[in-house]
Coordinates of C-alpha atoms in Angstrom, one line a residue:
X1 CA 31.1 18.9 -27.1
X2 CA 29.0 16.0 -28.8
X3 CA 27.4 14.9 -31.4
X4 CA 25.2 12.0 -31.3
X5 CA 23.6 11.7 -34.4
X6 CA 24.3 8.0 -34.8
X7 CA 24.1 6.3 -31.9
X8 CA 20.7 6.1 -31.5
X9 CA 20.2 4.6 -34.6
X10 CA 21.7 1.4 -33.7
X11 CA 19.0 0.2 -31.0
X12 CA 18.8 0.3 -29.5
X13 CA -5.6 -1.2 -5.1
X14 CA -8.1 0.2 -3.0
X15 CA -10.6 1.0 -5.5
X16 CA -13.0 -1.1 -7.7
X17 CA -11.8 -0.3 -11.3
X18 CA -14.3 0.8 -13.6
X19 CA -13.9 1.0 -17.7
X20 CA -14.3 3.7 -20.0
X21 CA -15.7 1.1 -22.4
X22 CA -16.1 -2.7 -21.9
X23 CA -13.7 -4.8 -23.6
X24 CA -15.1 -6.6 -26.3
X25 CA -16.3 -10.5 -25.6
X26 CA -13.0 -12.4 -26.1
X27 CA -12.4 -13.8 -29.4
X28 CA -9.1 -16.2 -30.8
X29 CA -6.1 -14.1 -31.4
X30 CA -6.1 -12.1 -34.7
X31 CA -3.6 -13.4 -37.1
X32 CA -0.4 -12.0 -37.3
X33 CA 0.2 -9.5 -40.3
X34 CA 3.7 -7.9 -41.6
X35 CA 3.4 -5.4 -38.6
X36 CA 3.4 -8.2 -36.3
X37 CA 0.1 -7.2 -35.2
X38 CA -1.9 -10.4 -33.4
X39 CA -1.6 -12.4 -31.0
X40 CA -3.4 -11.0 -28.1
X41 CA -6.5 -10.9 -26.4
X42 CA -9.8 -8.5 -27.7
X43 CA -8.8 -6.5 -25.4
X44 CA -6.9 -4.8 -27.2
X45 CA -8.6 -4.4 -30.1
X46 CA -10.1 -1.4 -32.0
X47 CA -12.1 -2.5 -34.5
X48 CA -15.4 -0.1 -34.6
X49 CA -14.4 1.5 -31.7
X50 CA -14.7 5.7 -32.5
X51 CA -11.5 6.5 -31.0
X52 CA -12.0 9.7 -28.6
X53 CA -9.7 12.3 -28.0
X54 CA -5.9 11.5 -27.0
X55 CA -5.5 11.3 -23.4
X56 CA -8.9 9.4 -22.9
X57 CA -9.1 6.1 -21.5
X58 CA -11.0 3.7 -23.7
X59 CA -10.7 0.5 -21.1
X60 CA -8.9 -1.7 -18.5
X61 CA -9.0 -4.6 -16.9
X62 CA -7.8 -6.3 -13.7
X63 CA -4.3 -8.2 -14.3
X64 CA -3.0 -11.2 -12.5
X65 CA -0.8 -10.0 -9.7
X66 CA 0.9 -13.2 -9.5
X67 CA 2.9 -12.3 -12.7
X68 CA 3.4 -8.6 -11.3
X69 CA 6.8 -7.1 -9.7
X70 CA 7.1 -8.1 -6.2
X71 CA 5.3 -5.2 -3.9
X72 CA 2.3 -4.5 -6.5
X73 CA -0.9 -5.0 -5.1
X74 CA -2.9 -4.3 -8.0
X75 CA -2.0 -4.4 -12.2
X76 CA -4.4 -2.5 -14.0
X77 CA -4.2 -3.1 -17.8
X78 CA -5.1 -0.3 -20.0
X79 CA -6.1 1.1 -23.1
X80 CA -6.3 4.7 -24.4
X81 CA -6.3 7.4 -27.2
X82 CA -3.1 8.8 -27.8
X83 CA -1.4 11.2 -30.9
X84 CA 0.7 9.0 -33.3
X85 CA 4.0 10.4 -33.8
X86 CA 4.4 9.0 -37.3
X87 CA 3.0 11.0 -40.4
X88 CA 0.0 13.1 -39.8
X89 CA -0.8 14.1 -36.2
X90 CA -3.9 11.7 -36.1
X91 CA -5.1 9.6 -33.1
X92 CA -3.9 6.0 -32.5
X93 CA -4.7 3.8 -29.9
X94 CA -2.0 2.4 -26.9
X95 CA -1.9 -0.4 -24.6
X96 CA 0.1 -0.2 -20.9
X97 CA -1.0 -1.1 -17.6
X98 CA -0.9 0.7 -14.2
X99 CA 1.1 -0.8 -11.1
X100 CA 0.0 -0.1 -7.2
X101 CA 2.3 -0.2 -4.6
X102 CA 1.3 -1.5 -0.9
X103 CA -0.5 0.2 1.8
X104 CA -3.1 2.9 1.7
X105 CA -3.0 5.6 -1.1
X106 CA -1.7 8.8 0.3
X107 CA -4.4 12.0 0.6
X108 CA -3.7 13.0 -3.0
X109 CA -2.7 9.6 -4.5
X110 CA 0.8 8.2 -5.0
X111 CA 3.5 9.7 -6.9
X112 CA 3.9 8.1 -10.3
X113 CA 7.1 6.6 -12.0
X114 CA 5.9 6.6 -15.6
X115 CA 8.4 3.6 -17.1
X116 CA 9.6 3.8 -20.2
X117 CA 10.6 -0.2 -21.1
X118 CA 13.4 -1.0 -22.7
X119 CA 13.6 -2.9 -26.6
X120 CA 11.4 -6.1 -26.6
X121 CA 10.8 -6.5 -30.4
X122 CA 7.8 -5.2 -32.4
X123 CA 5.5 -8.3 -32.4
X124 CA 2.3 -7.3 -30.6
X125 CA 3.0 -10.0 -28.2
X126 CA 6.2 -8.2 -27.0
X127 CA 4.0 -5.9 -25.2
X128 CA 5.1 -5.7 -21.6
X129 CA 1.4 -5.5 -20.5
X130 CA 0.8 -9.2 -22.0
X131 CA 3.9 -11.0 -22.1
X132 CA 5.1 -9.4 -18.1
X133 CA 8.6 -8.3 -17.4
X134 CA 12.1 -9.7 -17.3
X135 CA 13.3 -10.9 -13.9
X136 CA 15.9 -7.8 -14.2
X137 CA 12.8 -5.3 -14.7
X138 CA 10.3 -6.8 -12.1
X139 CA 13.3 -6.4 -9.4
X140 CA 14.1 -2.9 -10.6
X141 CA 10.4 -1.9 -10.5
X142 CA 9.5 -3.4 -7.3
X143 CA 12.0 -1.2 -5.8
X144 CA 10.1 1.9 -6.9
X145 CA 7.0 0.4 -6.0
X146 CA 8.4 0.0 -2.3
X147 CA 9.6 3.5 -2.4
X148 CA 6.1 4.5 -2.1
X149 CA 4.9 5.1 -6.2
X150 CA 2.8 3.9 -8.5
X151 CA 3.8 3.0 -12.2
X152 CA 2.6 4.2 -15.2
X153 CA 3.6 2.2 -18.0
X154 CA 3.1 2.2 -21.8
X155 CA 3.9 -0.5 -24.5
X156 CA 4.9 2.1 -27.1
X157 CA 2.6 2.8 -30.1
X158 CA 2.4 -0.7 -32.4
X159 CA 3.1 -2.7 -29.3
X160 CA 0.2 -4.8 -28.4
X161 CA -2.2 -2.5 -30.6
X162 CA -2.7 -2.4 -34.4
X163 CA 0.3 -0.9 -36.9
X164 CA 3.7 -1.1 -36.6
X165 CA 5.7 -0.4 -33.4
X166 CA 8.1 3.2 -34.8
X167 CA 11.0 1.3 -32.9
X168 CA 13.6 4.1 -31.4
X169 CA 11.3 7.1 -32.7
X170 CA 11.3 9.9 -29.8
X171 CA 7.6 11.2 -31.0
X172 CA 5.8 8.4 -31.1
X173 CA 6.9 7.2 -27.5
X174 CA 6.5 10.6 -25.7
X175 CA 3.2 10.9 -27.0
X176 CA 2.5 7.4 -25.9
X177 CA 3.8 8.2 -22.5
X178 CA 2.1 11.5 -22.2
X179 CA -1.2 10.7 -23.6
X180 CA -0.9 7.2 -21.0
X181 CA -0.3 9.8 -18.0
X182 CA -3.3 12.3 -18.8
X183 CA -5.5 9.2 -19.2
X184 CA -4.5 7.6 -16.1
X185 CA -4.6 10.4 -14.0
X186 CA -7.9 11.1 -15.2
X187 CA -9.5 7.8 -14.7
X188 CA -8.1 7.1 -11.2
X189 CA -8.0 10.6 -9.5
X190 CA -8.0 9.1 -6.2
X191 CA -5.0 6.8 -6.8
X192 CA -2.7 9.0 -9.0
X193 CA -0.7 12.2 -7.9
X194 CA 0.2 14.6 -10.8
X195 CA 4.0 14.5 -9.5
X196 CA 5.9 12.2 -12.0
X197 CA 9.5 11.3 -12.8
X198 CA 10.2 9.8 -16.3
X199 CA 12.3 6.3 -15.6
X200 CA 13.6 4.5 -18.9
X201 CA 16.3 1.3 -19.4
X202 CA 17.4 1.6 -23.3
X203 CA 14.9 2.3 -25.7
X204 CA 12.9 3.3 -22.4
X205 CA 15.9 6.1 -21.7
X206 CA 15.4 7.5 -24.9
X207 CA 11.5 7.4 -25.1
X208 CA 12.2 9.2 -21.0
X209 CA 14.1 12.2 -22.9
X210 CA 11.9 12.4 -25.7
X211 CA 8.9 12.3 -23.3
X212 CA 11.0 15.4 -20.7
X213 CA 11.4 17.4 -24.2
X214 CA 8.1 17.5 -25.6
X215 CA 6.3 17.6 -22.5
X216 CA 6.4 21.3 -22.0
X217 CA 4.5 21.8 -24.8
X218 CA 2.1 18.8 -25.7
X219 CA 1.5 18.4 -21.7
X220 CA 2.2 21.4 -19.7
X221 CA -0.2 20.4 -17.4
X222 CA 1.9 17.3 -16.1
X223 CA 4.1 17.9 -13.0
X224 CA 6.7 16.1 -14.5
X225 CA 10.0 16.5 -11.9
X226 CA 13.0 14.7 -13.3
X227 CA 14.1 11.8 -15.7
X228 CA 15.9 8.6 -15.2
X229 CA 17.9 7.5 -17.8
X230 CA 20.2 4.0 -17.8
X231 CA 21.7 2.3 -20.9
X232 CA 21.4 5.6 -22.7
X233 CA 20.3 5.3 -26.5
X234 CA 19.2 8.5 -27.7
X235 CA 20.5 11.2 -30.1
X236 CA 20.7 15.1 -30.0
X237 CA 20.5 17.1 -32.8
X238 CA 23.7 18.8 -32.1
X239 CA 25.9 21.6 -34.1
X240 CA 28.1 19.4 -36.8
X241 CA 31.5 20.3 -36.1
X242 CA 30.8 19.8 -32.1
X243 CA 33.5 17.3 -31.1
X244 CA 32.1 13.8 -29.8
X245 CA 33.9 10.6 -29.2
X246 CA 34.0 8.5 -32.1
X247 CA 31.4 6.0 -32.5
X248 CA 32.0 1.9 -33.9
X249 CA 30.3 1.1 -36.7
X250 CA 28.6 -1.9 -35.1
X251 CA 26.8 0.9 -33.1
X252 CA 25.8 2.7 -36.5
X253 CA 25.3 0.3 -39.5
X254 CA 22.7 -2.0 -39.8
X255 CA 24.5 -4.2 -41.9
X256 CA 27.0 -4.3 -39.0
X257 CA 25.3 -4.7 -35.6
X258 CA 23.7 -7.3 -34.1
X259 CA 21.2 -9.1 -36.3
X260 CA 17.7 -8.4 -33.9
X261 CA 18.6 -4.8 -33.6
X262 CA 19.3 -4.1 -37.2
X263 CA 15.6 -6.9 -37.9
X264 CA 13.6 -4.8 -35.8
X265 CA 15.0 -1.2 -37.0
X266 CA 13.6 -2.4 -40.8
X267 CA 10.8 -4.1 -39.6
X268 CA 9.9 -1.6 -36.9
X269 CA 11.2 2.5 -37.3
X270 CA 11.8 2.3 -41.3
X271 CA 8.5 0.3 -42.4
X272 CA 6.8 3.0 -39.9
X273 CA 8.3 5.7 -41.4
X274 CA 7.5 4.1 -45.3
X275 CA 4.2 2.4 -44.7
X276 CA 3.5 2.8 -48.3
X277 CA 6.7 0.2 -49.1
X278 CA 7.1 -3.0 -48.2
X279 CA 10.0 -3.5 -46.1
X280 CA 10.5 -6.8 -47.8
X281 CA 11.7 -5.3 -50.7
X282 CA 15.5 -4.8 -49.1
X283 CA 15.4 -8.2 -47.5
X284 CA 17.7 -11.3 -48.7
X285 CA 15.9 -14.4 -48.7
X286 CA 17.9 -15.3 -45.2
X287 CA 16.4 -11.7 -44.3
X288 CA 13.0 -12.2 -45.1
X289 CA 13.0 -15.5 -43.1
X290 CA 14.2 -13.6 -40.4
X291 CA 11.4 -10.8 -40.6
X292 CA 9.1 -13.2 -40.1
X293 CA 10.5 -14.1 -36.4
X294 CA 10.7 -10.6 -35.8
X295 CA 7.1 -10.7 -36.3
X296 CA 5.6 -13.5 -34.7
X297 CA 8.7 -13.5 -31.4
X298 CA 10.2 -11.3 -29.4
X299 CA 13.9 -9.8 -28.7
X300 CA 15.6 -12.9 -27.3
X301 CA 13.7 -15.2 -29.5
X302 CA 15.5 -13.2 -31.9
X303 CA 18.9 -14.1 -30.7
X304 CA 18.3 -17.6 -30.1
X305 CA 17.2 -17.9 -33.8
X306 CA 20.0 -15.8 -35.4
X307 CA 22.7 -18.4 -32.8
X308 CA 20.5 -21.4 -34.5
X309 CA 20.8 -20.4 -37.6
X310 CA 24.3 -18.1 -37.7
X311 CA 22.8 -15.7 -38.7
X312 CA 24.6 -12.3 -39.6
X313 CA 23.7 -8.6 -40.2
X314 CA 25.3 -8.2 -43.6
X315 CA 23.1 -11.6 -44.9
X316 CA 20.1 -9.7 -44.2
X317 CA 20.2 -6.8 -46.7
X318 CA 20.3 -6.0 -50.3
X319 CA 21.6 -3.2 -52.3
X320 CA 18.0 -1.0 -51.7
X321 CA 18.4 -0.7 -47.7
X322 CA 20.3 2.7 -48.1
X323 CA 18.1 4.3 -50.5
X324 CA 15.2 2.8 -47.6
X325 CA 16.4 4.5 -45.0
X326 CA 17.6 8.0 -46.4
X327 CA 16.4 10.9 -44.5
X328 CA 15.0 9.0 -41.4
X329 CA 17.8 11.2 -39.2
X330 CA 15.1 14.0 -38.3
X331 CA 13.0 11.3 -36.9
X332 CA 15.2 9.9 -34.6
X333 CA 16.9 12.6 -33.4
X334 CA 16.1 14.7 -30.5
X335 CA 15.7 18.6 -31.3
X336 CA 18.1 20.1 -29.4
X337 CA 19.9 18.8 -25.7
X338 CA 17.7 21.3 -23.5
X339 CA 15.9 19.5 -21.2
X340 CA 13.8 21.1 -18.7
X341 CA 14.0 19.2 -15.6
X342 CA 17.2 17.6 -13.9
X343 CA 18.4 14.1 -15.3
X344 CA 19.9 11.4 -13.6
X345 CA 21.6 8.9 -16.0
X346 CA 23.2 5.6 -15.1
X347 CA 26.2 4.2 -17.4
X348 CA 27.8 0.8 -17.0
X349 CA 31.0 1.0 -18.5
X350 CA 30.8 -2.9 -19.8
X351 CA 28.0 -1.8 -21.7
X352 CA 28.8 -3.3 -24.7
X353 CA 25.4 -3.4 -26.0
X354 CA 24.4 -0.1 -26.2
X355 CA 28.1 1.4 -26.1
X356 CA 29.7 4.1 -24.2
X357 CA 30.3 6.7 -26.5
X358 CA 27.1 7.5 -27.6
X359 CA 26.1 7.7 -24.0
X360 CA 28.3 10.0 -23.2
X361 CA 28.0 12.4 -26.6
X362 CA 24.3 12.1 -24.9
X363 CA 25.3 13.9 -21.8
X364 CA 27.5 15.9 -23.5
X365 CA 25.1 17.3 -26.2
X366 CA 22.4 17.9 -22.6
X367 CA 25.4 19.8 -20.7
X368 CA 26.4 21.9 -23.9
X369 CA 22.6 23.0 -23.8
X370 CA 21.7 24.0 -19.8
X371 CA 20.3 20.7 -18.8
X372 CA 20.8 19.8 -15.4
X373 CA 23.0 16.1 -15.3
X374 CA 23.9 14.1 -12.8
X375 CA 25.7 11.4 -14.5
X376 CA 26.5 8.3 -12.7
X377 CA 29.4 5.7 -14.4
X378 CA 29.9 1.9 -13.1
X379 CA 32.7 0.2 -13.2
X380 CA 32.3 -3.7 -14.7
X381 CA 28.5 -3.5 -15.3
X382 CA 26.8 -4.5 -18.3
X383 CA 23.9 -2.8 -20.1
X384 CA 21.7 -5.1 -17.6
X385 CA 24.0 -5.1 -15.1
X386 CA 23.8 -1.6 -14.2
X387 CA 20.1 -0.8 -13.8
X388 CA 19.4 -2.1 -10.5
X389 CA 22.8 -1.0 -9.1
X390 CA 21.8 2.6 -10.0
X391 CA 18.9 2.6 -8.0
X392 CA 21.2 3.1 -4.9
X393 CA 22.1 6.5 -6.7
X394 CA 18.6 7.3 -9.0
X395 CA 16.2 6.4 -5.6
X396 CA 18.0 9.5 -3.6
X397 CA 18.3 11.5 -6.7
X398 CA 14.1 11.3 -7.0
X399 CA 14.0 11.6 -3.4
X400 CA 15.5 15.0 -3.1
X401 CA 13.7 15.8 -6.6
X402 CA 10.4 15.0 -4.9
X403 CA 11.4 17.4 -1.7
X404 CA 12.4 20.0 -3.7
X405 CA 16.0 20.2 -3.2
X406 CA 18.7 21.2 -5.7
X407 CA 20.5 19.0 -8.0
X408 CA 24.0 18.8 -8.4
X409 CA 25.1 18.5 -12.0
X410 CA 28.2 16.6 -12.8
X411 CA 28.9 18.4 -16.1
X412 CA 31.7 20.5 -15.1
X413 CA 33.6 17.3 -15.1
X414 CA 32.5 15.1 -17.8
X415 CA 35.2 13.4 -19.7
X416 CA 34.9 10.6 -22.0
X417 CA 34.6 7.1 -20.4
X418 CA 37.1 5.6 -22.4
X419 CA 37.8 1.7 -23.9
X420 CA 34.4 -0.8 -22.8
X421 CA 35.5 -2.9 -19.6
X422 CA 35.0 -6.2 -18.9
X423 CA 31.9 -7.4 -17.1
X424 CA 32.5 -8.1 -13.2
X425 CA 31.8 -12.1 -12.7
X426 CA 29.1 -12.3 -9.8
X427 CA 26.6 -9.3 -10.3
X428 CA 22.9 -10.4 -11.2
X429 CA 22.2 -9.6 -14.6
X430 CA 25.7 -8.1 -15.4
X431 CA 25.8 -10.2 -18.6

């Protein structure tokens, strides 16, 4: 029914909180290196630190509520041991941050929403647990956090911490979501129910479906329920003559899309996957200026600069970028469409961002392989437009997940979405 290969490609308190390990005396920000590491506080750094096992929390710290989603009563920052999924399955360290909703914590701790975040850039300081949220994602989460459940957040390997972010790469994020869960529910017992629903906008959908297929066997133990899945970018591994809607190629060549996305898939996923090249070497001049702002700013930095300047995709890139990216496919690509647990995704047909087509080869590659769909499409809304509309449909969908109750899948009558719409004047965030 689908094939998805190359859509993915193209993006896109109650309690006193003690830490594992003290964070080290705060010292200026490090300086920012090719892997836009720097930039943020000690806290997040490594350096002579013995890193224990994945899943371990190595320390946290009190955040301002002030700059928290509406309805949190406590931000915890965090730091902890997790498996990179780049290379050699050695251990890495992540940043996130912990978000407590209002009232007393239930007998056995609130549920947890563990959010996957959506593409902010690959600069360290692009890590939501430094630089906050948008106004879009501090609405959407406060209405989670209202619901009655905590969030669980990671940055994403290279965000925040040392080396670069594997932009898009299922692996690395599910372990960094995994590995976050297991060390938050270890370090606040009292706080944190093992009952979980995987919630991702964009990148975050993906790093949601990555993170509900490798959990049954990197993290059996996790009670993970359901996934929530809006602005779809991910890809199945599919048979190759399975039909799928055709695909632009601004939504599949770099030299083609939008100039951030296509910046931070060299800067990001391919100099992760070649960290013994520099990704310099298939830069123009105008592209190696650009790299630089990738590295030091974040995603709409990005597209003010590229507006300033006019800048375009093909400008970027030399002859070499093919040759760079050969064989990346396995790593972005999700195994197979089988996921374990129901998913709820939410599709804005404006989305003009992330596209239609690949969303729905997405569905169709998770319906051709037993998972359990409910797929939800919206007239006139945007790739931001849509996420907080879908929580009138994604809240009752986790609702009945958390009680138990059967899912309805909508795969019987999938059927391509057809030609993006316009965007409905009027709707916040449906730009």
């Amino acid at each position: 029914m689908s094939d998805t290969r190359p859509f993915f490609l193209s993006l896109l308190a109650t309690c006193a909180i003690m830490a594992a390990t003290p964070a080290p005396a705060a010292t200026p920000p490090n300086a920012v290196s090719p892997y836009g590491d720097g930039g943020v506080s000690a806290f997040y750094d490594t350096d002579g630190v013995t890193l224990p096992a994945p899943g371990t929390m190595i320390r946290t710290e009190d955040m301002d509520t002030a700059h928290l989603p509406d309805g949190a009563t406590r931000g915890i920052r965090t730091l902890y041991s997790a498996t990179s999924g780049v290379g050699a399955a050695t251990t890495t360290a992540v940043s996130g941050q912990i978000l407590l909703p209002r009232g007393k914590p239930p007998r056995h701790g609130w549920p947890v929403i563990a959010w996957e975040h959506g593409t902010t850039g690959v600069a360290d300081v692009c890590a939501p647990s430094w630089r906050g949220y948008s106004s879009r994602d501090r609405a959407y989460l406060a209405r989670w956090l209202a619901a009655g459940f905590a969030i669980v957040a990671t940055d994403y390997q290279g965000l925040g911490t040392k080396g670069p972010h594997p932009y898009l790469l299922y692996r690395p994020e599910g372990y960094s979501v995994l590995d976050g869960l297991h060390a938050a529910l270890k370090q606040f017992p009292m706080l944190l129910r093992n009952r979980i629903v995987l919630v991702g906008q964009s990148q975050g959908s993906g790093a949601a479906l990555g993170t509900a297929w490798l959990a049954p066997t990197y993290a059996p133990d996790l009670n993970i329920l359901g996934v929530v899945a809006t602005g779809v970018v991910a890809g199945f591994r599919v048979p190759a003559n399975a039909p799928h809607s055709p695909i632009p190629a601004v939504y599949t060549d770099p030299t083609q899309m939008d100039s951030a996305f296509a910046m931070l898939r060299v800067e990001g996923t391919d100099q992760s996957l070649n960290p013994t090249r520099d990704a310099s070497t298939v830069l123009t001049p105008e592209g190696k200026d650009y790299a630089r702002q990738a590295q030091t700013s974040c995603l709409h930095n990005l597209f003010d600069y590229a507006a300033k300047k006019h800048i375009s995709s093909p400008a970027l890139f030399n002859a070499k970028l093919a040759d760079y990216e050969k064989s990346h496919e396995d790593a972005f690509e999700i195994p197979d469409g089988h996921i374990h647990m129901p998913v709820f995704v939410g599709t804005g047909l404006a989305d003009g961002e992330a596209g239609t087509a690949g969303q729905y080869n997405a569905v169709a590659a998770m319906c051709d392989a037993g998972t359990t769909v409910s797929w939800h499409e919206y007239p006139g809304l945007t790739h931001n437009g849509a996420v907080n509309v879908s929580a009138q449909d994604s809240l009752p969908f986790v609702k009945r997940l958390m009680k138990g109750k059967h899912i309805a899948s909508t795969c019987a009558t999938l059927a391509p979405p057809g030609p993006i719409q316009q965007a409905t004047p009027g709707i916040p965030w449906n730009n």
